[in-house]
Coordinates of C-alpha atoms in Angstrom, one line a residue:
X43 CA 51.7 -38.1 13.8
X44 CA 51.6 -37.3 10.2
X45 CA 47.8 -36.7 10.5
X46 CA 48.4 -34.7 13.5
X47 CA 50.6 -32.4 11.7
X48 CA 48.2 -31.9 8.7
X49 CA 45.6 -31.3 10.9
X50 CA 47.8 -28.7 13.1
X51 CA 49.1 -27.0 9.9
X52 CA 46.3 -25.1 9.6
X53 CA 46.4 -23.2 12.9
X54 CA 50.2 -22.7 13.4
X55 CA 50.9 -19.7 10.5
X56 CA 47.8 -17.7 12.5
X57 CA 47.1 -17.8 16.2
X58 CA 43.3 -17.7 17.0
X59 CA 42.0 -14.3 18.0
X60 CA 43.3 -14.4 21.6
X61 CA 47.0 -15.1 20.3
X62 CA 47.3 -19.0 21.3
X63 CA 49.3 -21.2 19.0
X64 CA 47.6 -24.3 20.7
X65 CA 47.9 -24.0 24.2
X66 CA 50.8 -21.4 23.8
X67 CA 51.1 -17.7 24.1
X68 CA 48.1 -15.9 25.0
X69 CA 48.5 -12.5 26.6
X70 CA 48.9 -12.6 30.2
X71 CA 49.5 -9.1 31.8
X72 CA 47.4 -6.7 33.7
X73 CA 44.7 -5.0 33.1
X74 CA 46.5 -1.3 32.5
X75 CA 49.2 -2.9 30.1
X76 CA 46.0 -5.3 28.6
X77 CA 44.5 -2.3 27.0
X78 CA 47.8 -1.0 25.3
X79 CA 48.5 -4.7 24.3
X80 CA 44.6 -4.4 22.6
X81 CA 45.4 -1.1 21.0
X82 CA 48.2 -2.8 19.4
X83 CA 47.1 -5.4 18.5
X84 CA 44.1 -2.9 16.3
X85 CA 46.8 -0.9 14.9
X86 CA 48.8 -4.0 13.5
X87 CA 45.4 -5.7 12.2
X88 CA 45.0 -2.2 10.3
X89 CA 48.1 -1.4 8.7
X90 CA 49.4 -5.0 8.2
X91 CA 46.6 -4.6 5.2
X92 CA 47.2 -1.0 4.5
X93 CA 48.7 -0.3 1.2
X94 CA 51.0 2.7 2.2
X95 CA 52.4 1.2 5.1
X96 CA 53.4 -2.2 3.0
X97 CA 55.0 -0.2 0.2
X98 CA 56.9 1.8 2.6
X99 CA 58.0 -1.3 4.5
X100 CA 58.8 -3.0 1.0
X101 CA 60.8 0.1 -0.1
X102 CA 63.1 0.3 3.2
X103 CA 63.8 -3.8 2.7
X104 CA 65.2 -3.1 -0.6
X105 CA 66.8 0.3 -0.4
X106 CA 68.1 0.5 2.9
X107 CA 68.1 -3.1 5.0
X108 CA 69.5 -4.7 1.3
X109 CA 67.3 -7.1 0.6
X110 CA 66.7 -10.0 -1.0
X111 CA 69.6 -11.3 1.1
X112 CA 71.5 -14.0 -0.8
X113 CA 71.6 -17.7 -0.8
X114 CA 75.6 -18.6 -0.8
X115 CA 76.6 -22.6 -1.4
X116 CA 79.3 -22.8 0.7
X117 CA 81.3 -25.3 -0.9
X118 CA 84.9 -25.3 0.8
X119 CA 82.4 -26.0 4.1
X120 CA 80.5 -29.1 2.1
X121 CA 84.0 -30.6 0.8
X122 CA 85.4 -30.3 4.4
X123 CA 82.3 -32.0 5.8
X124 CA 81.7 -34.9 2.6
X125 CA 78.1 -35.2 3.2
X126 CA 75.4 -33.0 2.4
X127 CA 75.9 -29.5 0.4
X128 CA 75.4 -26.4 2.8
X129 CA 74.0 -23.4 1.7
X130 CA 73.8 -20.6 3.8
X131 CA 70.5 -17.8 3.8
X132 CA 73.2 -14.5 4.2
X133 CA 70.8 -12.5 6.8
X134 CA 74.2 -11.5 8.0
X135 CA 74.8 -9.5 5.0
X136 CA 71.7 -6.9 5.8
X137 CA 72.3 -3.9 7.1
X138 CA 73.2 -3.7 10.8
X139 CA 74.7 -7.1 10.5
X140 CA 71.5 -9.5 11.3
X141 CA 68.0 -10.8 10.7
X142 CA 66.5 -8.1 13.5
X143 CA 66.4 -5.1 11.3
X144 CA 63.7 -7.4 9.4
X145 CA 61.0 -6.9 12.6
X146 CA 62.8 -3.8 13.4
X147 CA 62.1 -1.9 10.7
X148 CA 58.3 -3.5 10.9
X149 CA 57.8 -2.2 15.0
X150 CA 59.2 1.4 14.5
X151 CA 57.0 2.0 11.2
X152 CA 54.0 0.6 13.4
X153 CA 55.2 3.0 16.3
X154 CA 55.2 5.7 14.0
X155 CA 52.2 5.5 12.4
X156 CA 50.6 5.1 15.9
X157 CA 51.8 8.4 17.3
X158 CA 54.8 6.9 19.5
X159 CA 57.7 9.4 20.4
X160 CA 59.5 6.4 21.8
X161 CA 60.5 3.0 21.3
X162 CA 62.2 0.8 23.7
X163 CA 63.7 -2.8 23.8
X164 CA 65.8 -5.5 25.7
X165 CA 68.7 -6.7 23.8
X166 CA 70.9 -10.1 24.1
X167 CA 74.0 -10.0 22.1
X168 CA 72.8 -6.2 21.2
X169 CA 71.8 -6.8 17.6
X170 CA 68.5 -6.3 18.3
X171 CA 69.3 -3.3 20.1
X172 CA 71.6 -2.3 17.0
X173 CA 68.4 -2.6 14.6
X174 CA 66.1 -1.2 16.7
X175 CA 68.3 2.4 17.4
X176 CA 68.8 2.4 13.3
X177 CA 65.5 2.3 12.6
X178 CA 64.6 4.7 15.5
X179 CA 67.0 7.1 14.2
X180 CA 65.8 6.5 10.6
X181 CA 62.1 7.8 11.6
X182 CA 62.9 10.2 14.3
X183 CA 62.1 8.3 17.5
X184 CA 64.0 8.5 21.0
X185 CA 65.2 4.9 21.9
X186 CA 66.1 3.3 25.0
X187 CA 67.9 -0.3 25.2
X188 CA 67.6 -2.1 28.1
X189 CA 70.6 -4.6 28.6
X190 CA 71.8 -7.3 31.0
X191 CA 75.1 -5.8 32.5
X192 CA 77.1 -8.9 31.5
X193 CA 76.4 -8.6 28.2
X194 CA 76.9 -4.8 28.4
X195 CA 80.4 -6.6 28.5
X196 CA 80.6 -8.6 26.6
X197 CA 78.8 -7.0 23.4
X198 CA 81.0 -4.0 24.0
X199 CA 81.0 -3.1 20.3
X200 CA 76.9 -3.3 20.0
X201 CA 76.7 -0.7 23.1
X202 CA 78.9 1.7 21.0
X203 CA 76.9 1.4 18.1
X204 CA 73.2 1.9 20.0
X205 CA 75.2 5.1 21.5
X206 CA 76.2 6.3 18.6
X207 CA 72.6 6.2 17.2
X208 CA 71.6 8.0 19.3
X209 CA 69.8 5.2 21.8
X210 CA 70.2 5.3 26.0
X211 CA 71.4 1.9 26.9
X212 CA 70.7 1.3 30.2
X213 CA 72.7 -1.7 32.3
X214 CA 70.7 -4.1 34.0
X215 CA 72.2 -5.1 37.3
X216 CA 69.5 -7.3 39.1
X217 CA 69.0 -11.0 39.0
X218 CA 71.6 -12.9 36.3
X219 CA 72.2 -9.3 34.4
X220 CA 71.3 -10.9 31.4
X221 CA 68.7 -11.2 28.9
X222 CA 66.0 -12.7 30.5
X223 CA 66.4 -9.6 33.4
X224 CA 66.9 -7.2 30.6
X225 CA 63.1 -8.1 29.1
X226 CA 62.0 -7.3 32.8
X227 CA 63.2 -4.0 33.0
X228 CA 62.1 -3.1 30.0
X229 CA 58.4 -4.4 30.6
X230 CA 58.4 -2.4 34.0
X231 CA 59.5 0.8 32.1
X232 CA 56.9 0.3 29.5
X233 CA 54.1 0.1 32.1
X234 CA 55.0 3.4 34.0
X235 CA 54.5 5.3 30.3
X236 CA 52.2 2.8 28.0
X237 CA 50.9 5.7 26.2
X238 CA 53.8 7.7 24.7
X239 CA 56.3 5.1 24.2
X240 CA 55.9 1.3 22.9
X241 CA 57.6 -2.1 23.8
X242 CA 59.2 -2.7 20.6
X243 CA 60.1 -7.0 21.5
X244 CA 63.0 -7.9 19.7
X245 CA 62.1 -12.4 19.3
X246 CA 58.7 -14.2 18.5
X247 CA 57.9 -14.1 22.4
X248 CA 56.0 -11.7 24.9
X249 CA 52.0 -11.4 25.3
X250 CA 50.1 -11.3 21.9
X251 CA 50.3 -9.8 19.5
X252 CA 54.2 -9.7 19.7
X253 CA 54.8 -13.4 18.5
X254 CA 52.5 -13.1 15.2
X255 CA 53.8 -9.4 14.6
X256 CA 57.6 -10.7 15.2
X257 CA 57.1 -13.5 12.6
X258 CA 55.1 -11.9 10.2
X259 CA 58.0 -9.2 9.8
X260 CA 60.5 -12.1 9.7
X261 CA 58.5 -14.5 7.2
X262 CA 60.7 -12.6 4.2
X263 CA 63.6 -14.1 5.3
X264 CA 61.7 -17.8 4.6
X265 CA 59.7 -16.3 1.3
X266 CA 63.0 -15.1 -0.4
X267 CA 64.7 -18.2 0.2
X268 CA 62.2 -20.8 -1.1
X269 CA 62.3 -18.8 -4.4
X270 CA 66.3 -18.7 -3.7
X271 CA 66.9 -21.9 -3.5
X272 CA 64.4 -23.4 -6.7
X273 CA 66.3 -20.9 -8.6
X274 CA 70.0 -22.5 -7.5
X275 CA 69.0 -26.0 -7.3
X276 CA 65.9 -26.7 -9.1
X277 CA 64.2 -27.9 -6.2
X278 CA 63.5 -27.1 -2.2
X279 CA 66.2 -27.9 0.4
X280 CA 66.0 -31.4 2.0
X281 CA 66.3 -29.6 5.5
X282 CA 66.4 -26.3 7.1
X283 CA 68.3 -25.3 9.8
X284 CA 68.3 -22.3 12.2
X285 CA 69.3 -21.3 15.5
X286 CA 66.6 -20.8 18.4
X287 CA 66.5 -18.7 21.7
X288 CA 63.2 -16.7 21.9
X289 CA 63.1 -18.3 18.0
X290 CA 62.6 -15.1 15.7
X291 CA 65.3 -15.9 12.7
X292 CA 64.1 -19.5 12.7
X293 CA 60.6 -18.8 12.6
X294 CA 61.2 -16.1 9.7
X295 CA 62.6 -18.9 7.5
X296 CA 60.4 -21.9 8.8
X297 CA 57.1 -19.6 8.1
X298 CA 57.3 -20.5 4.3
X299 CA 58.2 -24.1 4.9
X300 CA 55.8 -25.5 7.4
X301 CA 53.5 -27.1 4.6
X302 CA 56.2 -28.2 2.5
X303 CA 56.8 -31.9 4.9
X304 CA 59.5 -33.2 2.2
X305 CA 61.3 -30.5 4.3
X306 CA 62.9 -31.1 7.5
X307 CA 62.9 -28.3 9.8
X308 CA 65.2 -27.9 12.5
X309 CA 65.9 -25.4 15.5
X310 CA 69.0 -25.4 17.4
X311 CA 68.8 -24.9 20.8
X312 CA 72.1 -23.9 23.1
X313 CA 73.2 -26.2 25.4
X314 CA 76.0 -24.8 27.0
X315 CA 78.6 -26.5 28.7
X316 CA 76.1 -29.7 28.1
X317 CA 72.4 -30.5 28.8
X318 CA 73.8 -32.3 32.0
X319 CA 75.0 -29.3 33.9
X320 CA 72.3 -26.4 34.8
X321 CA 74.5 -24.0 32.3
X322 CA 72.3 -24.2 29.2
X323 CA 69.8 -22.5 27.6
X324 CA 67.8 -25.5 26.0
X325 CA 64.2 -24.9 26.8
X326 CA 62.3 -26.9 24.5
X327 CA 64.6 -29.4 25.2
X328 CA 64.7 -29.6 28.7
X329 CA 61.8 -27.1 29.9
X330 CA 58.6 -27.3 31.0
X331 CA 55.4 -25.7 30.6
X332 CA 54.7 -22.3 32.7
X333 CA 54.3 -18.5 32.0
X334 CA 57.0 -16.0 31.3
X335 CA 57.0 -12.4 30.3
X336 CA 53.7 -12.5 29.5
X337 CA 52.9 -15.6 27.7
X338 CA 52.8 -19.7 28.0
X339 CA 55.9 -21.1 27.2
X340 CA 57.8 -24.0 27.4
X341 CA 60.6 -22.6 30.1
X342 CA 63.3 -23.7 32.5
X343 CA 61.7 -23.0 35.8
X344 CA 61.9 -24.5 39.3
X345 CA 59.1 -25.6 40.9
X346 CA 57.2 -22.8 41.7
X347 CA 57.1 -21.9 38.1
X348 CA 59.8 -19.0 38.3
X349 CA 62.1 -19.2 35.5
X350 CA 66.1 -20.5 36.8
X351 CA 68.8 -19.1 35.3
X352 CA 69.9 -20.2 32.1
X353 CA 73.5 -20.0 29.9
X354 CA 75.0 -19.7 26.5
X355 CA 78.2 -18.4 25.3
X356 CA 75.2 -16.8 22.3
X357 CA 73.9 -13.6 24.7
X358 CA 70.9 -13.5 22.1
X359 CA 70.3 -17.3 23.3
X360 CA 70.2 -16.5 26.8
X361 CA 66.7 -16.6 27.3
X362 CA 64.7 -19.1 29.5
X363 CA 62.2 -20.4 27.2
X364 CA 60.8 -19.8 23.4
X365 CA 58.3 -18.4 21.2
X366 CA 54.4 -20.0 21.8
X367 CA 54.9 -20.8 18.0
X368 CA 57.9 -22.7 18.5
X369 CA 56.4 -25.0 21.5
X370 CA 53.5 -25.9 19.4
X371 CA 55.7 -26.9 16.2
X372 CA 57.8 -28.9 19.0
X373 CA 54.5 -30.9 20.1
X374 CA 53.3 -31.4 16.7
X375 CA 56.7 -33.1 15.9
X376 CA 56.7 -30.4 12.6
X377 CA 60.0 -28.8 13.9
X378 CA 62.5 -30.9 15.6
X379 CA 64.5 -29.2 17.9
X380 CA 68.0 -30.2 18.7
X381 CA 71.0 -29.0 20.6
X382 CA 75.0 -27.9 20.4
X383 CA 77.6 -26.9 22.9
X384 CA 79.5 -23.9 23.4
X385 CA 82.6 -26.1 22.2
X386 CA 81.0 -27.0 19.3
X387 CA 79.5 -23.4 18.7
X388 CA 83.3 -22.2 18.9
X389 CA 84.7 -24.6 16.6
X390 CA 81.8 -23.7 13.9
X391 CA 82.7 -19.8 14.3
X392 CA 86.6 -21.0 13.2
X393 CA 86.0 -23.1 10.7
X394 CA 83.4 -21.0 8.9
X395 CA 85.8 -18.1 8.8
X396 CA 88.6 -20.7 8.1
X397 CA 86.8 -22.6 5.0
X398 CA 84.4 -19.8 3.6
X399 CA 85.8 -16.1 5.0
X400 CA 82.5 -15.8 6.9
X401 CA 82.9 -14.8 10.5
X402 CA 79.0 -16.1 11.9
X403 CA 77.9 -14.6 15.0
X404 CA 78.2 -16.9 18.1
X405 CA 74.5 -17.9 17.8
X406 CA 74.4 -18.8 13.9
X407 CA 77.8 -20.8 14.9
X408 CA 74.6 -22.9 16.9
X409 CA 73.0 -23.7 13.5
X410 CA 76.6 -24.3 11.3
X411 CA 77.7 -26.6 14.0
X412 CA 74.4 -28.7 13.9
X413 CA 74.5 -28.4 9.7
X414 CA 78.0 -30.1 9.9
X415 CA 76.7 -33.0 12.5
X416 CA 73.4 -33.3 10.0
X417 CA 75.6 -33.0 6.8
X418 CA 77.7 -36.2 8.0
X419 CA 75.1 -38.2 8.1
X420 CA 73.4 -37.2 4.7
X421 CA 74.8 -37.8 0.8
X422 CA 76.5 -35.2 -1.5
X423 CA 73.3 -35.0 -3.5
X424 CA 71.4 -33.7 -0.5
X425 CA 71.2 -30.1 0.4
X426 CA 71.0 -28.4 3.9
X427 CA 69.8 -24.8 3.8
X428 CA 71.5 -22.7 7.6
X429 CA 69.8 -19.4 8.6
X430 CA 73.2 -17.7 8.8
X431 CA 71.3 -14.9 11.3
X432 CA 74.2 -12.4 12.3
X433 CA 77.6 -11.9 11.4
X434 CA 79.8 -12.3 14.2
X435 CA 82.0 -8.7 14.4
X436 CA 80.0 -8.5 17.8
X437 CA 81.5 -11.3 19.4
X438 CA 85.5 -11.0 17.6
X439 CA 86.8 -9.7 20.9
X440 CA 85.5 -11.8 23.5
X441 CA 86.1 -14.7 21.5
X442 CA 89.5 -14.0 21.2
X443 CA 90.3 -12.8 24.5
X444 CA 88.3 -16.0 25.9
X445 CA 89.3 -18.9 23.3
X446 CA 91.9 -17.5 20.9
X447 CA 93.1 -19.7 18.4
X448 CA 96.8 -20.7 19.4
X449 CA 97.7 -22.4 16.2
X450 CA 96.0 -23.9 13.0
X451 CA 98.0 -26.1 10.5
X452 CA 96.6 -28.6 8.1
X453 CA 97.5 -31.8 7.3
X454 CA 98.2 -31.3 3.8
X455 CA 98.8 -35.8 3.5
X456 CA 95.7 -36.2 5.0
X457 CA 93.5 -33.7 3.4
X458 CA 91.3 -31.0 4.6
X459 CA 88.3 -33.1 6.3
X460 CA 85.7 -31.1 8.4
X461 CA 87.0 -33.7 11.5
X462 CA 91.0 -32.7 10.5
X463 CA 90.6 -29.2 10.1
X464 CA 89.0 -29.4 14.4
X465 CA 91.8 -31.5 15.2
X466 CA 94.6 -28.7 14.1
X467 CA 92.7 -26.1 15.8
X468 CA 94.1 -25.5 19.3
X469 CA 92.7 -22.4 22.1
X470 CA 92.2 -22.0 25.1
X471 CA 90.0 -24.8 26.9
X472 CA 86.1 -23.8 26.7
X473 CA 85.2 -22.6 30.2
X474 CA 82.7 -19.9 31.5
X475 CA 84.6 -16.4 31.5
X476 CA 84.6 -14.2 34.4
X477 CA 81.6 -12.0 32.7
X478 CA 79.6 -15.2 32.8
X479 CA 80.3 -15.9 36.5

């Protein structure tokens, strides 16, 4: 396997020139929308090396999304836990609350420079939406947002934000009324106008070029915190750890690790009420190979290759499969890719803003929880380094309207263990809500 990796290494930070990582991605789409997805494609290969348009995208990162985001040891988390130290990457702390204004930013100056009046989207948990109608009102660009009508819902707060910038939301009623239905929508409005408007994909999935554009605008996230972390602990993180639905904050911070192999990588996948009920999200983990939106995948589908409906309590994990990148790291064994509940996703959102004051979104919650199960199992001299990808005032009400916390009193004889601090934490039992019905 080793060899295999070494070997793969060398292909996985480029796709080849018909955007396959492997046997993944590709473009498949017809002919009309092939020649838009070609134009793009020459546009990004131009100003990805174009002086002006870097320095412009460097400027905006540091004057207006914040950057370099921080590095924060959370220590009250590691002493709770007594194994490995956790650090978290703050992407939370950028402006817009999340990792998406990184690719956001990236699309909308492409747009621009291309002669686009509009840019449009799907949105999960609406923090791509969020980013996108920031950075659309930043350059003077009409916006629509295309959203699954549960999550409409649920993400109340996001929907008043995208309004208030100045971007049409539009409900998606058909099929699950989620994510995955939201990115259909979207691709049918962007083939009835390919030529004044452009499909602006919020993850590291869709027909190429999307995945390498996606990641290349994300890689700072990984670039920053390699330096980052040399700088706080003399040396690179034993593993990394991020949370994965279509896989665009993970593969921003594994891009400047994947030839480091003292580093393990890991992506988080959501499984729901558990990998043995049909409500999860876990594709990698339980998918198989097949075509969606545009590009091969590793996907939940039934046997005639349409994609099932999938579930997380995370809307931006919603999504039946992942990003071509992320299936090939899965096959080459350079990324392992592992799993946590809704439960456990739940009891990570308390006890982060609990220990550390840090309220994660529901879908970083995927990553801390899986930290805590790695950190367990490590020593106190071994460090853990979690893409904290969004802060979590998106998903404050629903959490505490569906699993408010009834009481929390530690044990003050026997300490303030990771395992005690769960055990005084009582809500509501973790069930779908009526949204998710």
């Amino acid at each position: 396997m080793k060899n295999l990796v070494n070997a793969a290494i060398d292909t996985v930070n480029m796709p080849d020139d018909k955007g396959y990582f492997g046997e993944y991605g590709g473009s498949f789409v017809p002919p009309e929308l092939q020649r838009v997805m070609d134009e793009v494609s020459a546009a990004y290969e131009k100003y990805s090396k174009d002086e002006d348009f870097l320095a412009e995208l460097s400027y905006l990162q540091e004057h207006y999304t914040g950057r370099p985001s921080p590095v924060f040891h959370a220590k009250n988390l590691s002493a709770a836990v007594g194994g490995a130290q956790i650090y978290l990457k703050r992407e939370d702390l950028n402006h817009t609350g999340a990792h998406k204004i990184n690719h956001c930013l990236g699309e909308v100056l492409l747009a621009k420079r291309m002669g686009k009046k509009k840019v449009i989207a799907e949105t999960g948990a609406g923090q791509h939406g969020v980013a996108l109608a920031t950075a659309a009102a930043l350059m003077g660009l009409e916006c629509d947002i295309y959203m699954g009508e549960v999550d409409v819902m649920k993400e109340a707060p996001n929907v008043s934000r995208m309004k208030i910038l100045g971007a049409k939301v539009i409900p998606v009623k058909s099929g699950t009324r989620t994510l995955k239905d939201a990115v259909d929508e979207a691709f049918k409005a962007y083939l009835a106008d390919p030529v004044s408007q452009i499909y602006c994909i919020g993850s590291v999935v869709g027909p190429h070029p999307f995945p390498m554009m996606v990641r290349d605008f994300q890689s700072v996230i990984g670039v920053e915190a390699k330096r980052q972390m040399l700088e706080m602990t003399g040396r690179l993180p034993d593993d990394i750890v991020a949370c994965v639905g279509g896989g665009s904050n993970a593969m921003g911070i594994f891009s400047a690790f994947l030839d480091d192999e003292e580093v393990a990588l890991y992506g988080v996948e959501p499984a729901g009420m558990g990998l043995d009920t049909k409500a999860h999200a876990a594709s990698l983990t339980m998918g198989t190979k097949g075509i969606l939106h545009g590009f091969r995948t590793i996907m939940i589908q039934d046997e005639a290759g349409q994609p099932l409906p999938v579930y997380s309590i995370a809307s931006g994990l919603d999504y039946p499969g992942s990003g071509p990148q992320h299936c090939m790291l899965r096959d080459i064994g350079r990324v392992k890719y592992e799993t946590a509940t809704d439960r456990e996703a739940v009891e990570a959102f308390y006890a982060l803003s609990r220990l550390e004051g840090i309220i994660p979104a529901l879908e970083s919650s995927h990553a801390v929880a899986f930290a805590v199960r790695l950190a367990e199992k490590l020593d106190k001299d071994q460090n853990i380094l979690v893409n904290l990808s969004g802060r979590g005032d998106k998903d404050i009400d629903f959490v505490m309207q569906n699993y408010p916390l009834v009481e929390y009193e530690p044990d003050q004889e026997t300490g303030n263990s990771y395992r005690d601090f769960l055990s005084h934490i009582q809500y509501k039992g973790l069930k779908r809500s009526s949204v998710n019905k």
